[in-house]
Coordinates of C-alpha atoms in Angstrom, one line a residue:
M1 CA -16.2 -17.4 -14.7
E2 CA -12.4 -17.5 -14.5
F3 CA -10.9 -19.6 -11.7
F4 CA -8.0 -18.5 -9.5
G5 CA -6.4 -21.1 -7.3
H6 CA -3.9 -21.1 -4.6
V7 CA -0.3 -21.5 -5.7
I8 CA 1.6 -23.8 -3.4
D9 CA 4.9 -25.5 -3.9
G10 CA 5.1 -24.7 -7.6
A11 CA 1.5 -25.7 -8.6
E12 CA -1.8 -24.0 -8.8
V13 CA -4.2 -26.0 -6.7
K14 CA -7.8 -26.0 -5.3
S15 CA -8.6 -26.1 -1.7
A16 CA -8.5 -29.5 0.0
G17 CA -12.3 -29.6 0.3
G18 CA -13.0 -27.8 -2.9
E19 CA -14.4 -24.7 -1.2
T20 CA -14.6 -21.5 -3.3
F21 CA -15.8 -17.9 -3.1
T22 CA -16.6 -15.4 -5.8
S23 CA -15.0 -12.1 -6.7
V24 CA -17.6 -9.4 -7.6
D25 CA -17.0 -6.7 -10.2
P26 CA -17.9 -3.4 -8.4
Y27 CA -19.1 -1.8 -11.7
T28 CA -21.5 -4.6 -12.8
R29 CA -22.0 -5.8 -9.2
E30 CA -21.9 -9.3 -10.6
P31 CA -19.5 -12.2 -9.8
W32 CA -16.7 -12.4 -12.4
A33 CA -14.3 -15.0 -10.9
E34 CA -14.3 -18.1 -8.8
V35 CA -11.5 -18.3 -6.2
A36 CA -10.2 -21.2 -4.1
L37 CA -11.1 -20.6 -0.4
G38 CA -8.3 -21.5 1.8
G39 CA -8.0 -22.0 5.6
P40 CA -5.6 -23.5 8.1
A41 CA -5.0 -26.6 5.9
E42 CA -3.8 -24.6 2.9
V43 CA -1.7 -22.3 5.1
E44 CA 0.0 -25.3 6.6
R45 CA 0.8 -26.7 3.2
A46 CA 2.1 -23.3 2.0
V47 CA 4.3 -22.6 5.0
A48 CA 5.7 -26.2 4.8
A49 CA 6.5 -25.6 1.2
A50 CA 8.1 -22.2 1.9
R51 CA 10.1 -23.8 4.8
R52 CA 11.5 -26.6 2.6
A53 CA 12.3 -24.1 -0.2
F54 CA 14.3 -22.1 2.3
D55 CA 15.9 -24.9 4.3
E56 CA 16.7 -27.2 1.4
G57 CA 16.2 -25.4 -1.8
P58 CA 18.6 -23.3 -3.9
W59 CA 16.9 -19.9 -3.5
P60 CA 18.7 -18.6 -0.3
R61 CA 21.9 -20.1 -1.5
M62 CA 22.0 -18.5 -4.9
G63 CA 24.2 -15.6 -5.5
R64 CA 22.5 -12.2 -5.4
A65 CA 23.2 -11.7 -9.1
E66 CA 21.4 -14.9 -10.0
R67 CA 18.4 -14.2 -7.8
G68 CA 18.4 -10.7 -9.3
R69 CA 18.4 -12.1 -12.9
L70 CA 15.3 -14.2 -12.1
L71 CA 13.5 -11.2 -10.5
H72 CA 14.3 -9.0 -13.5
R73 CA 12.8 -11.8 -15.7
L74 CA 9.7 -11.7 -13.5
A75 CA 9.5 -7.9 -13.9
D76 CA 9.7 -8.3 -17.7
L77 CA 6.8 -10.8 -17.6
I78 CA 4.8 -8.4 -15.5
V79 CA 5.2 -5.7 -18.1
A80 CA 4.4 -8.2 -20.9
N81 CA 1.2 -9.1 -19.1
A82 CA 0.2 -5.6 -18.2
D83 CA -3.2 -5.8 -19.8
R84 CA -4.2 -8.9 -18.0
L85 CA -2.8 -7.8 -14.6
G86 CA -4.4 -4.4 -14.9
L87 CA -7.7 -5.7 -15.9
A88 CA -7.7 -8.2 -13.0
D89 CA -7.3 -5.5 -10.4
T90 CA -9.9 -3.3 -12.2
R91 CA -12.5 -6.1 -12.3
D92 CA -11.7 -7.0 -8.7
M93 CA -12.0 -3.5 -7.1
G94 CA -13.2 -1.0 -9.7
K95 CA -9.9 0.9 -10.1
P96 CA -9.8 2.8 -13.5
I97 CA -7.8 0.8 -16.0
S98 CA -5.7 3.8 -16.7
Q99 CA -4.5 3.6 -13.1
S100 CA -4.2 -0.1 -12.7
R101 CA -2.5 -0.8 -16.0
G102 CA -0.8 2.5 -16.5
N103 CA 0.5 3.1 -13.0
D104 CA 0.3 0.0 -10.7
V105 CA 1.7 -2.6 -13.2
P106 CA 4.8 -0.5 -14.1
R107 CA 5.4 0.2 -10.4
A108 CA 5.0 -3.5 -9.6
A109 CA 7.7 -4.3 -12.1
D110 CA 9.9 -1.5 -10.8
N111 CA 9.6 -2.9 -7.3
F112 CA 11.2 -6.2 -8.4
R113 CA 13.9 -4.4 -10.5
F114 CA 14.8 -2.0 -7.7
F115 CA 15.1 -4.6 -4.9
A116 CA 16.9 -7.1 -7.1
D117 CA 19.6 -4.5 -7.8
H118 CA 19.5 -3.1 -4.3
A119 CA 20.3 -6.6 -2.8
R120 CA 23.2 -7.0 -5.3
L121 CA 24.7 -3.6 -5.0
T122 CA 24.2 -2.5 -1.4
T123 CA 27.4 -2.7 0.7
A124 CA 27.7 -4.0 4.3
E125 CA 29.9 -2.4 6.9
T126 CA 33.5 -3.0 7.8
L127 CA 34.7 -1.8 11.2
P128 CA 38.4 -1.7 11.8
M129 CA 39.1 -1.7 15.5
D130 CA 42.1 -0.3 17.5
S131 CA 42.2 -3.4 19.7
G132 CA 43.7 -5.6 17.0
H133 CA 40.4 -6.9 15.8
H134 CA 38.2 -6.4 12.8
A135 CA 34.4 -6.4 12.7
Y136 CA 32.1 -6.7 9.8
T137 CA 28.4 -7.2 9.2
R138 CA 26.5 -9.8 7.3
Y139 CA 22.9 -9.6 6.1
D140 CA 21.5 -13.1 5.8
P141 CA 17.9 -14.0 4.9
V142 CA 15.6 -14.8 7.8
G143 CA 13.5 -17.6 6.5
V144 CA 9.7 -17.5 5.7
A145 CA 8.0 -14.2 5.3
A146 CA 4.2 -13.9 5.6
A147 CA 2.9 -11.0 3.4
I148 CA -0.7 -9.8 3.8
A149 CA -1.8 -7.3 1.2
P150 CA -4.7 -4.8 1.0
W151 CA -7.4 -4.5 -1.7
N152 CA -6.8 -0.9 -2.8
F153 CA -3.5 -1.4 -4.6
P154 CA -3.5 -5.2 -4.9
L155 CA -0.6 -5.9 -7.3
M156 CA 1.5 -2.9 -6.5
L157 CA 1.5 -3.5 -2.7
E158 CA 1.9 -7.2 -3.0
T159 CA 5.1 -6.7 -4.9
W160 CA 6.2 -4.0 -2.5
K161 CA 6.3 -6.8 0.1
I162 CA 7.4 -9.7 -2.0
A163 CA 10.2 -8.1 -3.9
P164 CA 12.5 -7.2 -1.0
A165 CA 11.8 -10.5 0.8
L166 CA 12.7 -12.5 -2.2
A167 CA 15.7 -10.3 -3.2
W168 CA 17.3 -11.0 0.1
G169 CA 16.8 -14.7 -0.2
N170 CA 13.7 -15.4 1.8
T171 CA 10.6 -17.4 0.8
V172 CA 7.1 -16.0 1.0
V173 CA 3.5 -16.9 1.7
L174 CA 1.2 -14.2 0.4
K175 CA -2.4 -13.8 1.4
P176 CA -4.0 -11.3 -0.8
A177 CA -7.2 -9.4 0.3
E178 CA -10.2 -11.6 -0.3
D179 CA -11.8 -8.7 -2.4
T180 CA -8.9 -8.7 -4.8
P181 CA -7.5 -12.2 -5.3
A182 CA -6.9 -12.4 -9.1
S183 CA -3.6 -10.5 -9.7
A184 CA -1.9 -12.5 -6.9
T185 CA -2.5 -15.8 -8.6
I186 CA -1.4 -14.4 -12.0
L187 CA 1.7 -13.0 -10.4
A188 CA 2.5 -16.4 -8.8
R189 CA 2.0 -18.1 -12.2
L190 CA 4.4 -15.6 -13.8
A191 CA 7.0 -16.2 -11.0
L192 CA 7.0 -19.9 -11.9
E193 CA 7.4 -19.0 -15.6
A194 CA 10.3 -16.7 -14.7
G195 CA 12.1 -19.7 -13.1
L196 CA 11.6 -19.1 -9.4
P197 CA 11.9 -22.5 -7.7
P198 CA 8.8 -24.2 -6.3
G199 CA 7.9 -23.0 -2.8
V200 CA 9.7 -19.7 -3.1
L201 CA 6.5 -17.7 -3.7
N202 CA 3.2 -19.2 -2.4
V203 CA -0.3 -17.7 -2.5
V204 CA -3.2 -18.7 -0.3
H205 CA -6.6 -17.1 -0.7
G206 CA -9.1 -16.7 2.1
Y207 CA -10.5 -14.4 4.7
G208 CA -8.9 -13.0 7.9
P209 CA -10.4 -14.0 11.2
D210 CA -10.9 -17.8 11.6
S211 CA -9.5 -18.3 8.1
A212 CA -6.3 -18.1 6.2
G213 CA -5.2 -14.8 7.5
Q214 CA -5.4 -15.8 11.2
A215 CA -3.8 -19.2 10.5
L216 CA -0.9 -17.5 8.7
T217 CA -0.2 -14.8 11.4
E218 CA -0.4 -17.4 14.2
H219 CA 1.8 -20.0 12.5
P220 CA 5.0 -20.9 14.4
G221 CA 6.9 -21.4 11.1
I222 CA 6.7 -17.8 10.1
D223 CA 9.8 -15.6 10.6
R224 CA 8.5 -12.2 9.5
I225 CA 5.1 -10.6 9.0
T226 CA 4.5 -7.6 6.7
F227 CA 1.0 -6.2 6.6
T228 CA -0.7 -3.3 5.0
G229 CA -4.3 -2.6 6.0
E230 CA -6.6 -1.2 8.7
S231 CA -5.3 -0.2 12.1
T232 CA -7.5 -2.4 14.1
T233 CA -6.4 -5.5 12.1
G234 CA -2.8 -4.4 12.6
R235 CA -3.2 -4.6 16.3
V236 CA -4.6 -8.1 16.0
I237 CA -1.7 -9.2 13.8
S238 CA 0.8 -7.6 16.2
A239 CA -0.7 -9.5 19.1
A240 CA -0.5 -12.8 17.2
A241 CA 3.1 -12.2 16.2
A242 CA 4.1 -11.4 19.7
A243 CA 3.2 -15.0 20.8
H244 CA 6.2 -16.2 18.7
L245 CA 8.3 -13.0 19.0
V246 CA 8.0 -12.5 15.2
P247 CA 9.0 -9.1 14.0
V248 CA 6.3 -7.2 12.2
S249 CA 6.1 -4.3 9.7
L250 CA 2.7 -2.6 9.8
E251 CA 1.6 0.0 7.3
L252 CA -1.8 1.0 8.6
G253 CA -4.5 3.7 8.1
G254 CA -4.1 7.4 7.6
K255 CA -5.9 10.7 7.7
G256 CA -3.6 12.7 5.6
A257 CA -3.4 16.5 6.0
N258 CA -2.8 18.8 3.1
A259 CA -1.9 22.5 3.7
V260 CA -2.1 25.1 0.9
F261 CA -0.4 28.4 1.9
A262 CA -1.3 31.7 0.3
D263 CA 2.0 31.9 -1.6
A264 CA 1.5 28.5 -3.3
D265 CA 1.3 28.0 -7.0
L266 CA -2.5 27.5 -7.0
D267 CA -2.6 25.6 -10.4
N268 CA -0.1 23.1 -9.0
A269 CA -1.8 22.9 -5.6
V270 CA -5.2 22.2 -7.1
N271 CA -3.8 19.6 -9.5
W272 CA -2.0 17.6 -6.8
S273 CA -4.8 18.1 -4.2
I274 CA -7.3 16.6 -6.6
R275 CA -5.1 13.6 -7.2
A276 CA -4.4 13.3 -3.5
I277 CA -8.0 12.7 -2.5
F278 CA -9.8 11.4 -5.6
T279 CA -7.2 9.0 -7.1
N280 CA -8.6 5.4 -6.8
A281 CA -11.9 6.9 -5.6
G282 CA -10.1 8.1 -2.4
Q283 CA -9.4 4.5 -1.4
V284 CA -5.8 5.4 -0.6
C285 CA -4.3 5.2 2.9
L286 CA -2.2 8.3 1.9
A287 CA -5.2 10.3 0.7
G288 CA -5.2 14.0 1.5
S289 CA -8.6 13.9 3.1
R290 CA -8.0 16.9 5.5
L291 CA -7.4 20.0 3.3
Y292 CA -6.4 23.2 4.9
V293 CA -6.2 26.4 2.8
Q294 CA -4.9 29.7 4.0
R295 CA -7.6 32.3 4.2
P296 CA -6.4 34.9 1.6
V297 CA -6.6 32.3 -1.2
F298 CA -9.4 30.2 0.3
E299 CA -12.2 31.3 -2.1
E300 CA -10.1 31.2 -5.2
F301 CA -8.7 27.8 -4.3
M302 CA -12.2 26.4 -3.6
A303 CA -13.6 27.6 -6.9
R304 CA -10.8 26.0 -8.8
F305 CA -10.7 22.8 -6.7
T306 CA -14.5 22.3 -6.9
A307 CA -14.6 22.8 -10.6
A308 CA -11.8 20.3 -11.1
A309 CA -13.6 17.8 -8.9
E310 CA -16.9 18.2 -10.7
A311 CA -15.2 17.8 -14.1
M312 CA -13.9 14.3 -13.2
R313 CA -15.3 11.6 -15.5
L314 CA -17.1 8.8 -13.7
G315 CA -18.0 5.5 -15.4
D316 CA -17.0 2.1 -16.4
P317 CA -13.5 1.6 -15.0
K318 CA -12.5 -0.6 -17.9
L319 CA -12.6 2.4 -20.2
D320 CA -9.4 4.4 -20.6
T321 CA -11.4 7.7 -20.3
T322 CA -12.8 6.9 -16.8
E323 CA -11.1 8.9 -14.0
L324 CA -13.2 7.7 -11.1
G325 CA -14.8 4.2 -10.7
P326 CA -17.1 2.7 -8.1
L327 CA -16.1 1.9 -4.6
A328 CA -14.5 -1.6 -4.2
S329 CA -17.4 -3.5 -2.6
E330 CA -20.9 -3.1 -1.3
T331 CA -19.7 -3.3 2.2
H332 CA -17.2 -0.5 1.7
Y333 CA -19.8 1.6 -0.3
R334 CA -22.2 1.3 2.6
K335 CA -19.5 2.6 5.0
V336 CA -18.6 5.6 2.9
R337 CA -22.3 6.3 2.2
G338 CA -22.8 6.5 5.9
Y339 CA -20.3 9.3 6.1
V340 CA -21.8 11.2 3.2
E341 CA -25.3 11.0 4.7
T342 CA -24.3 12.3 8.1
V343 CA -22.3 15.4 7.1
S344 CA -25.0 17.8 8.4
D345 CA -25.4 15.8 11.6
E346 CA -21.7 16.5 12.4
G347 CA -22.0 20.2 11.6
G348 CA -20.6 20.2 8.1
T349 CA -22.0 21.1 4.6
V350 CA -21.7 19.1 1.4
H351 CA -20.2 21.8 -0.9
S352 CA -20.3 19.5 -4.0
G353 CA -20.6 15.8 -4.8
G354 CA -22.6 13.3 -3.0
L355 CA -23.9 9.8 -3.8
G356 CA -24.1 8.4 -7.3
D357 CA -25.6 5.4 -8.9
G358 CA -24.7 1.8 -7.9
W359 CA -21.6 1.8 -5.7
F360 CA -20.4 5.2 -6.9
V361 CA -19.7 8.2 -4.7
R362 CA -19.1 11.4 -6.6
P363 CA -16.1 13.6 -5.6
T364 CA -17.4 15.1 -2.4
V365 CA -16.2 18.3 -0.9
I366 CA -17.2 19.2 2.6
T367 CA -16.9 22.6 4.2
G368 CA -17.6 23.8 7.7
M369 CA -16.8 20.5 9.5
P370 CA -15.7 21.1 13.1
A371 CA -12.4 19.7 14.2
T372 CA -14.2 17.2 16.4
G373 CA -16.5 15.9 13.6
R374 CA -16.1 12.2 12.7
H375 CA -15.4 13.2 9.1
Q376 CA -12.4 15.2 10.3
R377 CA -11.2 12.5 12.7
E378 CA -11.9 9.1 11.1
E379 CA -10.5 7.4 8.0
I380 CA -13.3 7.5 5.5
F381 CA -11.3 5.8 2.7
G382 CA -13.5 7.3 -0.1
P383 CA -13.7 10.3 -2.4
V384 CA -14.6 12.6 0.4
V385 CA -12.5 15.7 1.6
T386 CA -13.0 18.3 4.3
V387 CA -11.8 21.8 3.5
T388 CA -11.0 24.2 6.3
P389 CA -9.5 27.7 6.2
F390 CA -6.5 28.7 8.4
D391 CA -4.7 31.9 9.2
T392 CA -1.2 31.2 10.6
E393 CA 1.6 28.6 10.2
D394 CA 1.5 27.6 13.8
E395 CA -2.3 27.1 13.6
V396 CA -2.1 24.8 10.6
V397 CA 0.7 22.8 12.0
A398 CA -1.4 22.2 15.1
L399 CA -4.4 21.2 13.0
M400 CA -2.4 18.9 10.8
N401 CA -0.9 17.1 13.8
D402 CA -4.2 16.8 15.6
T403 CA -4.8 13.2 14.6
R404 CA -4.1 9.7 15.9
Y405 CA -2.7 8.9 12.5
G406 CA 0.7 9.9 11.1
L407 CA 1.3 8.3 7.7
N408 CA 1.8 11.3 5.5
A409 CA 1.2 15.0 5.0
M410 CA 1.4 17.5 2.1
L411 CA 2.1 21.2 2.0
F412 CA 2.1 23.7 -0.9
T413 CA 4.2 26.8 -0.6
E414 CA 6.8 28.7 -2.7
N415 CA 8.7 29.7 0.5
L416 CA 11.6 27.4 0.8
S417 CA 12.3 28.2 4.5
R418 CA 8.6 27.5 5.3
A419 CA 8.7 24.2 3.4
H420 CA 11.7 23.0 5.5
R421 CA 10.3 24.4 8.8
V422 CA 6.8 23.0 8.5
S423 CA 8.1 19.6 7.2
A424 CA 10.3 19.3 10.3
R425 CA 7.3 20.0 12.6
L426 CA 4.8 17.6 11.1
R427 CA 4.3 14.2 12.8
A428 CA 4.2 12.0 9.8
G429 CA 6.3 9.3 8.1
T430 CA 6.3 11.1 4.7
V431 CA 5.9 14.8 3.9
W432 CA 5.3 15.8 0.3
V433 CA 6.1 19.4 -0.7
N434 CA 4.3 20.7 -3.8
C435 CA 3.6 17.2 -5.0
F436 CA 2.0 13.9 -3.9
F437 CA 2.7 10.2 -4.0
I438 CA 6.2 10.6 -5.6
R439 CA 8.3 7.7 -4.3
D440 CA 12.0 6.9 -4.2
L441 CA 12.3 3.3 -3.2
R442 CA 15.4 4.0 -1.2
A443 CA 13.5 6.2 1.2
P444 CA 11.8 5.0 4.4
F445 CA 8.1 4.4 4.1
G446 CA 5.8 3.9 7.1
G447 CA 3.9 5.8 9.7
V448 CA 3.6 6.8 13.3
G449 CA 0.8 6.4 15.8
D450 CA -2.1 4.5 14.4
S451 CA -0.5 4.5 11.0
G452 CA 1.9 1.7 11.8
V453 CA 5.1 0.3 13.1
G454 CA 8.4 0.1 11.3
R455 CA 9.7 1.3 7.9
E456 CA 10.3 -0.4 4.6
G457 CA 12.2 0.7 1.5
G458 CA 15.9 0.5 0.6
T459 CA 18.1 -0.5 3.6
F460 CA 15.0 -0.4 5.9
S461 CA 13.6 -3.4 3.9
R462 CA 17.0 -5.1 4.1
E463 CA 17.1 -4.8 7.9
F464 CA 13.6 -6.1 8.2
F465 CA 14.0 -9.1 5.8
T466 CA 17.5 -10.1 7.0
E467 CA 19.2 -11.0 10.2
P468 CA 22.1 -8.5 10.6
K469 CA 25.0 -10.3 12.1
A470 CA 28.3 -9.0 13.5
V471 CA 31.4 -11.0 12.9
V472 CA 34.4 -10.0 15.0
M473 CA 37.9 -11.4 14.1
Q474 CA 41.2 -11.2 15.9
I475 CA 43.9 -10.1 13.3
T476 CA 46.9 -9.4 15.5

């Protein structure tokens, strides 16, 4: 088996006591890698290294152009190692290699390139004053950022957090999800190869409660915490951060709503709706798991949508032809299986799909689920979608907003006025019109309600990972 260690202060190391855990390939259901198991001792070492690198090292004192040059070099190395990085995530969590290598790796590289350039090119404010004074703003790095990443998009979401933190001159301690540790260690190795100084990017592997995650979020040497994951864990992290008044950015769960109006381009709507729920076996916080279709096109849409779902190719995620792999772990498979097995208990009907072999769940389409059913209310995080007809615009807006989550929503219509009108009424951090998962890294990203706190992206990331400072000078 391959071994993946912590990366602390510029070196890949084992845990102090030699403790390890294994990463299991969800397709073979066999261990494929051995990973160093960290805890409070490793977190202490990593935070101390990050603090030294920030307080004494060159990283926060470099010009933004020089930092950017090193981050661009890291992006180049990510692309050069696309096969290895993609395979690591595929073996860790079952994501089809066409997605991990073809989508996640390029986007990880783009994250570093964008934020490197954004930090160099973004202007600050100058504020001439009538009183004979002049004010301007500075955006200085805050110190040590703790980044805790999820298992569903390991590399891509690790870099979404790391890239802006580093670009603005901070140092980082990353704790990847215990289910998907490999790409984080590979990334840290590449960062050292790119020339990032020791202690600038540190990786500690381990679990959450009573382990590395808890030690990291409770550490008094942390200046920022950025977390993507489940809403309940977000509350725990927020409480831990409050003890030290540490700002947090939380991107949490979702129960995305997707509305298809009668005037929609149905080919386009079916294509994007399939991607929205079945990409990565539905293990996407943005998944369009509540699908509403206007009644005049309901039957036609359902015929096309179901046919497309049933045509998806399931199999070994290491094959380029596979479109849907297994769920990421036995624990998660059991959770999703529980939803599939209780559809009729909640009043719904499995229209197509169901359980497969091993840890597979086939693309599952549910109809007739009442608005109060668990499948309609709770985040399943699997390839399971409920489809409900609607009649009016007001009705579907109310249905879409009837959730404790508010990460994203989608709507399909050829009516421009309706597109603007409905987008304005939806309670969500992102609304996609006639598409899904199209990102502009300048735009704010985050959710409302149980979907999170704060926004990241562009200047929103700058404000989170810096301390904006006003300087006021007398000039007359």
